[in-house]
Amino acid sequence: MNKKLKSEETQTSPMNRLASVSEQYRSSILAESDNSYVSALSTVQFLTSRKRNVRESSDESLEKTQKKKLCPNTHQLPMFLSKTYHLIDRCDPEIATWSSSGDSFVIKNVDHFAAYVLPKYFKHSNFSSFARQLNIYGFRKLTAEPIRSADFDARTANYVSFYHEKFKRESPELMKDIKRATKSDHQSKDDMCSLKTEIVHLKEIITRMSNEYDRKLAEMKFEFNQKVTRLSFLRI
C-alpha cells in the first residue's frame, strides 16, 4: 500500500507534471509550425500560379493585338479586300508583290497571275473582272509611261500597278475605310469618262484646225514672198 502511494506521488510530482506540460507545449508548437508551413507553401503556390496565369493572359492578349494589326479582320471587311490583301502578301514576288514603299501593289506577270493565283482566292481566272472589282472599290491603275525612248524598259513594260490611299502593306487596319462605290458613283464616273472623251475629241479638232491654219499661213507667206520677188525684178 505504501509502495503504491509512493508510486502515485512520484507520478504526480511537480517535475513530472512540468515535463508533461513541456511535452504538450512542444507538440503544440510543432503542430502549429507544420500548419504555418503548409499554409505558407499553399500561399506561395497560389501566388506563383496566379502570376503565371496573368503572364499567359498578357502574352495571349499581346499576340491577339499583334495579329489584329498584321491581319485584317475578315468579319469587318468586305471579302474581296481581305482576300486581295492576303493574295498580294503571300504571292510569289515574281508574279505579284507590294511596291517598295508598300503603298501600292504590282502585278508583274498578268497571265500567270490570272491563271494560277486568282483561282486560289476568287474561283475564277478573269483578270479583267478582278480589275473591275478594284475599280469599284476606288483603286486607281498606275501607268509609268517613259518620257524618252531611252527610258523604256522592256522588262517592266507589262507591269500593272494599282493604288488606293487606304490599302497599305503596313497598315491593314485602314482598309475598314475603303467603301464600295454606289450606283450614283458609277454614274458620276460614267459622266466623267464621257467628258474626258469629249475633251479628247475637241483637242483633236483644235489640233487639226491649228495645223490647217499653219499650212495656210505658210502658203500665204510663200505667195507673198514670190510677189515681192517679182516686183523686185520688174523694178530692175
Coordinates of N, CA and C in Angstrom, one line a residue:
M1 N 0.8 -1.2 0.0 CA 0.0 0.0 0.0 C 0.9 1.2 0.0
N2 N 1.9 1.3 0.9 CA 2.8 2.4 0.9 C 3.6 2.6 -0.4
K3 N 3.9 1.4 -1.0 CA 4.7 1.5 -2.3 C 3.8 2.1 -3.4
K4 N 2.5 1.7 -3.3 CA 1.6 2.2 -4.3 C 1.4 3.7 -4.2
L5 N 1.3 4.2 -3.0 CA 1.1 5.6 -2.7 C 2.4 6.4 -3.2
K6 N 3.5 5.8 -2.9 CA 4.8 6.4 -3.3 C 4.9 6.5 -4.8
S7 N 4.4 5.4 -5.4 CA 4.5 5.4 -6.9 C 3.6 6.5 -7.5
E8 N 2.3 6.7 -6.9 CA 1.4 7.7 -7.4 C 2.0 9.1 -7.1
E9 N 2.6 9.2 -5.9 CA 3.2 10.5 -5.6 C 4.4 10.9 -6.6
T10 N 5.1 9.8 -7.0 CA 6.2 10.0 -7.9 C 5.7 10.5 -9.3
Q11 N 4.5 9.8 -9.7 CA 4.0 10.1 -11.0 C 3.4 11.5 -11.0
T12 N 2.9 12.0 -9.9 CA 2.2 13.3 -9.8 C 3.1 14.3 -9.2
S13 N 4.4 14.1 -9.2 CA 5.3 15.1 -8.6 C 5.4 16.3 -9.5
P14 N 5.8 17.4 -9.0 CA 5.9 18.7 -9.8 C 6.8 18.5 -11.0
M15 N 7.9 17.8 -10.9 CA 8.8 17.6 -12.0 C 8.2 16.8 -13.2
N16 N 7.4 15.8 -12.8 CA 6.7 15.0 -13.8 C 5.7 15.8 -14.5
R17 N 4.9 16.6 -13.7 CA 3.9 17.5 -14.3 C 4.5 18.5 -15.2
L18 N 5.6 19.1 -14.9 CA 6.3 20.1 -15.7 C 6.8 19.4 -17.0
A19 N 7.3 18.2 -16.9 CA 7.8 17.5 -18.1 C 6.6 17.2 -19.0
S20 N 5.5 16.9 -18.4 CA 4.3 16.6 -19.3 C 3.8 17.8 -20.0
V21 N 3.7 18.9 -19.2 CA 3.3 20.2 -19.8 C 4.2 20.6 -20.9
S22 N 5.5 20.5 -20.7 CA 6.6 20.9 -21.7 C 6.4 20.0 -23.0
E23 N 6.1 18.7 -22.8 CA 5.9 17.9 -23.9 C 4.7 18.3 -24.7
Q24 N 3.6 18.6 -24.0 CA 2.4 19.0 -24.7 C 2.6 20.4 -25.4
Y25 N 3.3 21.3 -24.8 CA 3.6 22.6 -25.4 C 4.4 22.4 -26.7
R26 N 5.4 21.5 -26.6 CA 6.3 21.3 -27.7 C 5.5 20.7 -28.9
S27 N 4.7 19.7 -28.6 CA 3.8 19.1 -29.6 C 2.9 20.2 -30.3
S28 N 2.4 21.0 -29.4 CA 1.5 22.1 -29.9 C 2.3 23.0 -30.9
I29 N 3.5 23.4 -30.4 CA 4.4 24.3 -31.2 C 4.7 23.7 -32.6
L30 N 5.1 22.4 -32.5 CA 5.4 21.7 -33.8 C 4.2 21.6 -34.7
A31 N 3.1 21.3 -34.1 CA 1.9 21.2 -35.0 C 1.5 22.6 -35.6
E32 N 1.7 23.6 -34.8 CA 1.4 24.9 -35.3 C 2.4 25.3 -36.4
S33 N 3.7 24.9 -36.2 CA 4.7 25.2 -37.2 C 4.4 24.5 -38.5
D34 N 4.0 23.2 -38.4 CA 3.7 22.5 -39.6 C 2.5 23.1 -40.3
N35 N 1.5 23.5 -39.6 CA 0.3 24.2 -40.2 C 0.7 25.5 -40.9
S36 N 1.6 26.3 -40.2 CA 2.1 27.5 -40.8 C 2.9 27.3 -42.1
Y37 N 3.7 26.2 -42.0 CA 4.5 25.9 -43.2 C 3.6 25.5 -44.4
V38 N 2.6 24.6 -44.1 CA 1.7 24.2 -45.1 C 0.9 25.4 -45.7
S39 N 0.5 26.3 -44.8 CA -0.3 27.5 -45.2 C 0.6 28.4 -46.1
A40 N 1.8 28.6 -45.6 CA 2.8 29.4 -46.4 C 3.1 28.8 -47.8
L41 N 3.2 27.5 -47.8 CA 3.5 26.8 -49.1 C 2.3 26.9 -50.0
S42 N 1.1 26.8 -49.5 CA -0.1 26.9 -50.3 C -0.2 28.3 -50.9
T43 N 0.2 29.3 -50.0 CA 0.1 30.7 -50.5 C 1.1 31.0 -51.6
V44 N 2.3 30.5 -51.4 CA 3.3 30.6 -52.5 C 2.9 30.0 -53.8
Q45 N 2.4 28.8 -53.7 CA 1.9 28.1 -54.9 C 0.8 28.8 -55.5
F46 N -0.1 29.4 -54.7 CA -1.3 30.1 -55.3 C -0.8 31.4 -56.0
L47 N 0.2 32.1 -55.4 CA 0.7 33.3 -56.0 C 1.5 33.0 -57.3
T48 N 2.2 31.9 -57.2 CA 3.0 31.5 -58.4 C 2.1 31.2 -59.6
S49 N 1.0 30.4 -59.2 CA 0.0 30.1 -60.3 C -0.7 31.3 -60.8
R50 N -1.0 32.2 -59.9 CA -1.7 33.4 -60.4 C -0.8 34.3 -61.3
K51 N 0.5 34.4 -60.9 CA 1.4 35.2 -61.7 C 1.6 34.5 -63.1
R52 N 1.7 33.2 -63.1 CA 1.8 32.5 -64.4 C 0.5 32.7 -65.3
N53 N -0.6 32.7 -64.7 CA -1.9 32.9 -65.4 C -1.9 34.3 -66.0
V54 N -1.5 35.3 -65.1 CA -1.5 36.7 -65.6 C -0.6 36.9 -66.7
R55 N 0.6 36.3 -66.6 CA 1.6 36.4 -67.7 C 1.1 35.8 -69.0
E56 N 0.5 34.6 -68.9 CA 0.0 33.9 -70.0 C -1.2 34.7 -70.7
S57 N -2.0 35.3 -69.8 CA -3.1 36.1 -70.3 C -2.6 37.3 -71.0
S58 N -1.5 37.9 -70.4 CA -0.9 39.1 -71.0 C -0.3 38.8 -72.4
D59 N 0.4 37.6 -72.4 CA 1.0 37.2 -73.7 C 0.0 36.9 -74.8
E60 N -1.1 36.3 -74.3 CA -2.2 36.0 -75.3 C -2.8 37.2 -75.8
S61 N -3.0 38.2 -74.9 CA -3.6 39.5 -75.3 C -2.7 40.2 -76.3
L62 N -1.4 40.2 -76.0 CA -0.4 40.9 -76.9 C -0.4 40.2 -78.3
E63 N -0.5 38.9 -78.3 CA -0.4 38.1 -79.5 C -1.7 38.5 -80.4
K64 N -2.8 38.5 -79.7 CA -4.1 38.9 -80.4 C -4.0 40.3 -81.0
T65 N -3.4 41.2 -80.2 CA -3.3 42.6 -80.7 C -2.4 42.6 -81.9
Q66 N -1.2 41.9 -81.9 CA -0.3 41.9 -83.0 C -1.0 41.3 -84.2
K67 N -1.7 40.2 -84.0 CA -2.4 39.5 -85.1 C -3.4 40.4 -85.7
K68 N -4.1 41.2 -84.8 CA -5.2 42.1 -85.3 C -4.5 43.2 -86.2
K69 N -3.3 43.6 -85.8 CA -2.7 44.7 -86.5 C -2.1 44.1 -87.9
L70 N -1.6 42.9 -87.8 CA -0.9 42.4 -89.0 C -1.9 41.8 -90.0
C71 N -3.0 41.2 -89.5 CA -4.0 40.6 -90.3 C -5.3 41.3 -90.2
P72 N -5.9 41.7 -91.3 CA -7.2 42.4 -91.3 C -8.3 41.5 -90.8
N73 N -9.2 42.0 -90.0 CA -10.3 41.3 -89.5 C -11.3 41.0 -90.6
T74 N -11.4 39.7 -91.0 CA -12.3 39.4 -92.2 C -13.7 39.6 -91.8
H75 N -14.1 39.7 -90.6 CA -15.5 39.9 -90.2 C -15.9 41.3 -90.4
Q76 N -15.0 42.3 -90.4 CA -15.3 43.7 -90.5 C -15.0 44.2 -91.9
L77 N -14.5 43.4 -92.8 CA -14.1 43.9 -94.1 C -14.8 43.1 -95.2
P78 N -15.0 43.8 -96.4 CA -15.6 43.0 -97.5 C -14.6 41.9 -97.9
M79 N -15.1 40.8 -98.2 CA -14.3 39.6 -98.5 C -13.3 39.9 -99.6
F80 N -13.7 40.7 -100.6 CA -12.8 41.0 -101.7 C -11.5 41.7 -101.2
L81 N -11.7 42.7 -100.3 CA -10.5 43.4 -99.8 C -9.6 42.5 -99.0
S82 N -10.2 41.7 -98.1 CA -9.4 40.8 -97.3 C -8.6 39.8 -98.1
K83 N -9.3 39.2 -99.1 CA -8.6 38.2 -100.0 C -7.5 38.9 -100.8
T84 N -7.8 40.1 -101.3 CA -6.8 40.8 -102.1 C -5.5 41.1 -101.3
Y85 N -5.7 41.5 -100.0 CA -4.6 41.8 -99.2 C -3.7 40.6 -99.0
H86 N -4.4 39.4 -98.6 CA -3.6 38.2 -98.3 C -3.0 37.7 -99.6
L87 N -3.7 37.8 -100.7 CA -3.2 37.4 -102.0 C -1.9 38.1 -102.4
I88 N -1.8 39.4 -102.2 CA -0.6 40.1 -102.5 C 0.5 39.8 -101.5
D89 N 0.1 39.7 -100.3 CA 1.0 39.5 -99.2 C 1.7 38.1 -99.3
R90 N 1.0 37.1 -99.9 CA 1.6 35.8 -99.9 C 2.0 35.3 -101.3
C91 N 1.8 36.1 -102.3 CA 2.1 35.7 -103.6 C 3.6 35.7 -103.9
D92 N 3.9 34.9 -104.9 CA 5.3 34.8 -105.4 C 5.7 36.2 -105.9
P93 N 6.7 36.8 -105.4 CA 7.1 38.1 -105.8 C 7.4 38.3 -107.3
E94 N 7.7 37.2 -107.9 CA 8.0 37.2 -109.4 C 6.7 37.4 -110.2
I95 N 5.5 37.1 -109.5 CA 4.2 37.3 -110.2 C 3.5 38.6 -109.7
A96 N 3.4 38.8 -108.4 CA 2.8 40.0 -107.9 C 3.4 40.3 -106.5
T97 N 3.5 41.6 -106.2 CA 4.1 41.9 -104.9 C 3.8 43.4 -104.6
W98 N 4.1 43.7 -103.3 CA 3.9 45.1 -102.9 C 5.0 46.0 -103.5
S99 N 4.7 47.2 -103.7 CA 5.8 48.2 -104.2 C 6.8 48.3 -103.1
S100 N 7.9 48.9 -103.4 CA 9.0 49.1 -102.3 C 8.5 49.9 -101.2
S101 N 7.6 50.9 -101.4 CA 7.1 51.7 -100.3 C 5.9 51.1 -99.6
G102 N 5.3 50.0 -100.2 CA 4.2 49.4 -99.6 C 2.9 50.1 -99.7
D103 N 2.9 51.2 -100.6 CA 1.7 52.0 -100.8 C 0.8 51.5 -101.9
S104 N 1.4 50.6 -102.7 CA 0.6 50.1 -103.9 C 1.1 48.7 -104.1
F105 N 0.5 48.0 -105.1 CA 1.0 46.6 -105.4 C 1.1 46.5 -106.9
V106 N 2.0 45.6 -107.3 CA 2.4 45.5 -108.7 C 2.2 44.1 -109.2
I107 N 1.5 43.9 -110.3 CA 1.3 42.6 -110.9 C 2.3 42.5 -112.1
K108 N 3.3 41.7 -111.9 CA 4.4 41.6 -112.9 C 4.1 40.7 -114.1
N109 N 3.4 39.7 -113.8 CA 3.0 38.7 -114.9 C 1.5 38.5 -114.8
V110 N 0.8 39.2 -115.7 CA -0.7 39.2 -115.6 C -1.2 37.8 -116.0
D111 N -0.6 37.2 -117.0 CA -1.1 35.8 -117.4 C -0.9 34.8 -116.3
H112 N 0.2 34.7 -115.7 CA 0.4 33.8 -114.6 C -0.5 34.1 -113.4
F113 N -0.6 35.4 -113.1 CA -1.5 35.9 -112.0 C -2.9 35.4 -112.2
A114 N -3.4 35.6 -113.5 CA -4.8 35.2 -113.8 C -5.0 33.7 -113.8
A115 N -4.0 33.0 -114.3 CA -4.1 31.5 -114.4 C -3.9 30.7 -113.1
Y116 N -3.0 31.2 -112.3 CA -2.6 30.4 -111.1 C -2.9 31.0 -109.8
V117 N -3.0 32.3 -109.7 CA -3.2 33.0 -108.4 C -4.7 33.3 -108.1
L118 N -5.3 33.9 -109.1 CA -6.7 34.3 -108.9 C -7.6 33.1 -108.5
P119 N -7.5 31.9 -109.2 CA -8.4 30.8 -108.9 C -8.3 30.3 -107.4
K120 N -7.1 30.6 -106.8 CA -7.0 30.1 -105.4 C -7.8 31.0 -104.4
Y121 N -8.1 32.2 -104.8 CA -8.8 33.1 -103.9 C -10.2 33.5 -104.4
F122 N -10.4 33.5 -105.7 CA -11.7 34.0 -106.2 C -12.5 33.0 -107.1
K123 N -11.9 31.9 -107.3 CA -12.5 30.8 -108.1 C -12.8 31.2 -109.5
H124 N -12.0 32.1 -110.0 CA -12.1 32.4 -111.5 C -10.7 32.9 -111.9
S125 N -10.5 33.0 -113.2 CA -9.2 33.4 -113.8 C -9.3 34.5 -114.7
N126 N -10.3 35.4 -114.4 CA -10.6 36.6 -115.2 C -9.9 37.8 -114.7
F127 N -8.8 38.2 -115.2 CA -8.1 39.4 -114.7 C -8.9 40.7 -114.9
S128 N -9.7 40.8 -116.0 CA -10.5 42.0 -116.2 C -11.5 42.1 -115.1
S129 N -12.1 41.0 -114.7 CA -13.1 41.0 -113.6 C -12.5 41.5 -112.3
F130 N -11.3 41.0 -112.0 CA -10.5 41.4 -110.8 C -10.2 42.9 -110.9
A131 N -9.8 43.4 -112.0 CA -9.5 44.9 -112.2 C -10.8 45.7 -112.0
R132 N -11.9 45.2 -112.5 CA -13.2 45.9 -112.4 C -13.6 46.0 -110.9
Q133 N -13.4 44.9 -110.1 CA -13.7 45.0 -108.7 C -12.8 46.0 -108.0
L134 N -11.5 46.0 -108.3 CA -10.6 47.0 -107.8 C -11.1 48.4 -108.1
N135 N -11.6 48.6 -109.3 CA -12.1 50.0 -109.7 C -13.4 50.3 -108.9
I136 N -14.2 49.3 -108.6 CA -15.4 49.6 -107.8 C -15.1 50.1 -106.4
Y137 N -14.0 49.6 -105.9 CA -13.6 50.0 -104.5 C -12.6 51.2 -104.5
G138 N -12.5 51.8 -105.7 CA -11.8 53.1 -105.7 C -10.3 53.0 -106.0
F139 N -9.8 51.8 -106.4 CA -8.4 51.6 -106.7 C -8.1 52.3 -108.1
R140 N -6.9 52.9 -108.2 CA -6.5 53.5 -109.5 C -5.4 52.7 -110.1
K141 N -5.5 52.5 -111.4 CA -4.5 51.8 -112.1 C -3.3 52.8 -112.4
L142 N -2.1 52.5 -112.0 CA -1.0 53.4 -112.3 C -0.3 53.0 -113.5
T143 N 0.1 54.0 -114.3 CA 0.9 53.7 -115.5 C 2.2 54.5 -115.4
A144 N 3.2 53.9 -115.9 CA 4.5 54.6 -115.9 C 5.1 54.6 -117.3
E145 N 4.5 55.6 -118.1 CA 4.9 55.7 -119.5 C 6.3 56.5 -119.5
P146 N 7.3 56.0 -120.2 CA 8.6 56.7 -120.3 C 8.5 58.0 -121.1
I147 N 9.1 59.0 -120.6 CA 9.1 60.3 -121.3 C 10.0 60.2 -122.5
R148 N 11.1 59.5 -122.4 CA 12.1 59.4 -123.6 C 12.2 57.9 -123.9
S149 N 12.4 57.7 -125.2 CA 12.6 56.3 -125.6 C 13.7 55.6 -124.9
A150 N 14.7 56.3 -124.5 CA 15.9 55.7 -123.8 C 15.5 55.2 -122.5
D151 N 14.3 55.7 -121.9 CA 13.9 55.3 -120.6 C 13.1 54.0 -120.6
F152 N 12.7 53.5 -121.8 CA 11.9 52.4 -122.0 C 12.6 51.1 -121.4
D153 N 11.9 50.4 -120.6 CA 12.4 49.1 -120.0 C 11.4 48.0 -120.4
A154 N 11.9 47.1 -121.3 CA 11.0 46.0 -121.8 C 10.6 45.1 -120.7
R155 N 11.5 45.0 -119.7 CA 11.2 44.0 -118.6 C 10.0 44.5 -117.7
T156 N 9.8 45.8 -117.5 CA 8.8 46.3 -116.7 C 7.6 46.9 -117.5
A157 N 7.7 46.8 -118.8 CA 6.7 47.5 -119.7 C 5.3 46.9 -119.5
N158 N 5.2 45.6 -119.1 CA 3.9 45.0 -119.0 C 3.5 44.9 -117.5
Y159 N 4.2 45.5 -116.6 CA 3.8 45.5 -115.2 C 2.5 46.3 -115.1
V160 N 1.6 45.9 -114.2 CA 0.4 46.6 -113.9 C 0.3 46.9 -112.4
S161 N 0.2 48.2 -112.0 CA 0.1 48.6 -110.6 C -1.2 49.2 -110.3
F162 N -1.6 49.0 -109.0 CA -2.9 49.5 -108.5 C -2.6 50.2 -107.2
Y163 N -3.3 51.3 -107.0 CA -3.1 52.1 -105.8 C -4.4 52.6 -105.2
H164 N -4.4 52.5 -103.8 CA -5.5 53.1 -103.0 C -4.9 53.7 -101.8
E165 N -5.3 54.9 -101.4 CA -4.6 55.5 -100.3 C -4.9 54.8 -98.9
K166 N -5.9 53.9 -98.9 CA -6.2 53.2 -97.6 C -5.7 51.7 -97.7
F167 N -5.0 51.4 -98.8 CA -4.6 50.0 -99.0 C -3.1 50.0 -98.9
K168 N -2.6 49.7 -97.7 CA -1.1 49.7 -97.5 C -0.6 48.5 -96.8
R169 N 0.6 48.0 -97.1 CA 1.1 46.8 -96.6 C 1.2 46.9 -95.0
E170 N 1.7 48.0 -94.5 CA 2.0 48.1 -93.1 C 0.8 48.6 -92.3
S171 N -0.3 48.9 -92.9 CA -1.5 49.5 -92.2 C -2.8 48.8 -92.7
P172 N -2.9 47.5 -92.5 CA -4.1 46.9 -93.0 C -5.4 47.4 -92.3
E173 N -5.2 47.9 -91.1 CA -6.4 48.4 -90.4 C -7.1 49.6 -91.1
L174 N -6.4 50.2 -92.0 CA -7.0 51.3 -92.8 C -8.1 50.9 -93.8
M175 N -8.0 49.6 -94.1 CA -8.9 49.1 -95.1 C -10.4 49.2 -94.7
K176 N -10.7 49.3 -93.4 CA -12.1 49.5 -93.0 C -12.7 50.7 -93.5
D177 N -11.9 51.7 -94.0 CA -12.4 52.9 -94.5 C -12.6 52.9 -96.0
I178 N -12.2 51.8 -96.7 CA -12.4 51.6 -98.1 C -13.9 51.3 -98.4
K179 N -14.6 52.0 -99.2 CA -16.0 51.8 -99.4 C -16.3 51.4 -100.9
R180 N -17.2 50.5 -101.0 CA -17.6 50.1 -102.4 C -18.4 51.3 -103.0
A181 N -18.1 51.5 -104.3 CA -18.8 52.6 -105.0 C -20.3 52.3 -105.2
T182 N -21.1 53.3 -105.0 CA -22.6 53.2 -105.2 C -22.9 53.4 -106.6
K183 N -24.2 53.2 -106.9 CA -24.7 53.4 -108.3 C -24.5 54.9 -108.8
S184 N -24.7 55.8 -107.9 CA -24.5 57.2 -108.2 C -23.1 57.5 -108.5
D185 N -22.2 56.8 -107.8 CA -20.7 57.0 -108.0 C -20.4 56.5 -109.4
H186 N -21.0 55.3 -109.8 CA -20.8 54.8 -111.1 C -21.3 55.8 -112.2
Q187 N -22.4 56.4 -111.9 CA -23.0 57.4 -112.9 C -22.0 58.6 -113.0
S188 N -21.5 59.0 -111.9 CA -20.5 60.1 -111.9 C -19.3 59.8 -112.7
K189 N -18.8 58.5 -112.5 CA -17.6 58.1 -113.3 C -17.9 58.0 -114.8
D190 N -19.2 57.5 -115.1 CA -19.5 57.4 -116.5 C -19.6 58.8 -117.1
D191 N -20.2 59.8 -116.3 CA -20.2 61.2 -116.8 C -18.8 61.7 -117.0
M192 N -17.9 61.4 -116.1 CA -16.5 61.9 -116.2 C -15.8 61.3 -117.4
C193 N -16.1 60.0 -117.6 CA -15.5 59.3 -118.8 C -16.0 60.0 -120.1
S194 N -17.3 60.3 -120.1 CA -17.9 60.9 -121.3 C -17.3 62.3 -121.5
L195 N -17.1 63.1 -120.4 CA -16.5 64.4 -120.6 C -15.0 64.3 -121.0
K196 N -14.3 63.3 -120.5 CA -12.9 63.1 -121.0 C -12.9 62.8 -122.4
T197 N -13.8 61.9 -122.9 CA -13.8 61.6 -124.3 C -14.1 62.8 -125.2
E198 N -15.1 63.6 -124.7 CA -15.4 64.8 -125.5 C -14.2 65.8 -125.5
I199 N -13.5 65.9 -124.4 CA -12.4 66.8 -124.4 C -11.3 66.3 -125.3
V200 N -11.1 65.0 -125.3 CA -10.1 64.5 -126.3 C -10.5 64.8 -127.7
H201 N -11.8 64.6 -128.0 CA -12.3 64.9 -129.4 C -12.1 66.3 -129.7
L202 N -12.4 67.2 -128.8 CA -12.2 68.7 -129.0 C -10.7 69.0 -129.2
K203 N -9.9 68.4 -128.5 CA -8.4 68.6 -128.6 C -8.0 68.2 -130.0
E204 N -8.5 67.1 -130.5 CA -8.2 66.7 -131.9 C -8.6 67.7 -132.9
I205 N -9.8 68.2 -132.7 CA -10.4 69.2 -133.7 C -9.5 70.5 -133.7
I206 N -9.1 70.9 -132.4 CA -8.3 72.1 -132.3 C -6.9 71.9 -133.0
T207 N -6.4 70.7 -132.8 CA -5.1 70.4 -133.4 C -5.2 70.4 -134.9
R208 N -6.2 69.8 -135.5 CA -6.4 69.8 -136.9 C -6.6 71.3 -137.4
M209 N -7.4 72.1 -136.7 CA -7.6 73.5 -137.1 C -6.3 74.2 -137.1
S210 N -5.5 74.0 -136.0 CA -4.2 74.7 -135.8 C -3.3 74.3 -137.0
N211 N -3.2 73.0 -137.3 CA -2.4 72.6 -138.4 C -2.8 73.2 -139.7
E212 N -4.1 73.3 -140.0 CA -4.6 73.9 -141.2 C -4.3 75.3 -141.2
Y213 N -4.4 76.0 -140.1 CA -4.1 77.4 -140.0 C -2.6 77.6 -140.4
D214 N -1.7 76.8 -139.8 CA -0.3 76.9 -140.0 C 0.0 76.7 -141.5
R215 N -0.7 75.7 -142.1 CA -0.4 75.4 -143.5 C -0.8 76.6 -144.4
K216 N -2.0 77.1 -144.1 CA -2.5 78.2 -145.0 C -1.6 79.5 -144.8
L217 N -1.2 79.7 -143.5 CA -0.3 80.8 -143.3 C 1.0 80.7 -144.0
A218 N 1.6 79.4 -144.0 CA 2.8 79.2 -144.8 C 2.6 79.4 -146.3
E219 N 1.5 79.0 -146.8 CA 1.2 79.2 -148.2 C 1.1 80.7 -148.5
M220 N 0.4 81.5 -147.6 CA 0.3 82.9 -147.8 C 1.7 83.6 -147.8
K221 N 2.5 83.2 -146.9 CA 3.9 83.7 -146.8 C 4.7 83.4 -148.1
F222 N 4.5 82.2 -148.6 CA 5.2 81.8 -149.8 C 4.8 82.7 -151.0
E223 N 3.4 82.8 -151.1 CA 2.9 83.6 -152.2 C 3.3 85.1 -152.1
F224 N 3.3 85.6 -150.9 CA 3.8 87.0 -150.6 C 5.2 87.2 -151.0
N225 N 6.1 86.2 -150.6 CA 7.5 86.3 -151.0 C 7.7 86.3 -152.5
Q226 N 6.9 85.4 -153.2 CA 7.0 85.3 -154.6 C 6.7 86.7 -155.3
K227 N 5.6 87.3 -154.8 CA 5.1 88.5 -155.4 C 6.2 89.6 -155.1
V228 N 6.8 89.6 -154.0 CA 7.8 90.6 -153.7 C 9.0 90.4 -154.6
T229 N 9.3 89.2 -154.8 CA 10.5 88.9 -155.7 C 10.2 89.3 -157.2
R230 N 8.9 89.1 -157.7 CA 8.6 89.6 -159.0 C 8.6 91.1 -159.1
L231 N 8.1 91.8 -158.1 CA 8.1 93.2 -158.1 C 9.6 93.7 -158.1
S232 N 10.4 93.1 -157.4 CA 11.9 93.5 -157.4 C 12.5 93.3 -158.8
F233 N 12.1 92.2 -159.5 CA 12.6 92.1 -160.9 C 12.1 93.1 -161.9
L234 N 10.8 93.5 -161.7 CA 10.2 94.5 -162.6 C 10.8 95.8 -162.4
R235 N 11.2 96.2 -161.2 CA 11.8 97.5 -161.0 C 13.2 97.5 -161.6
I236 N 13.8 96.4 -161.7 CA 15.2 96.4 -162.3 C 15.0 96.5 -163.8

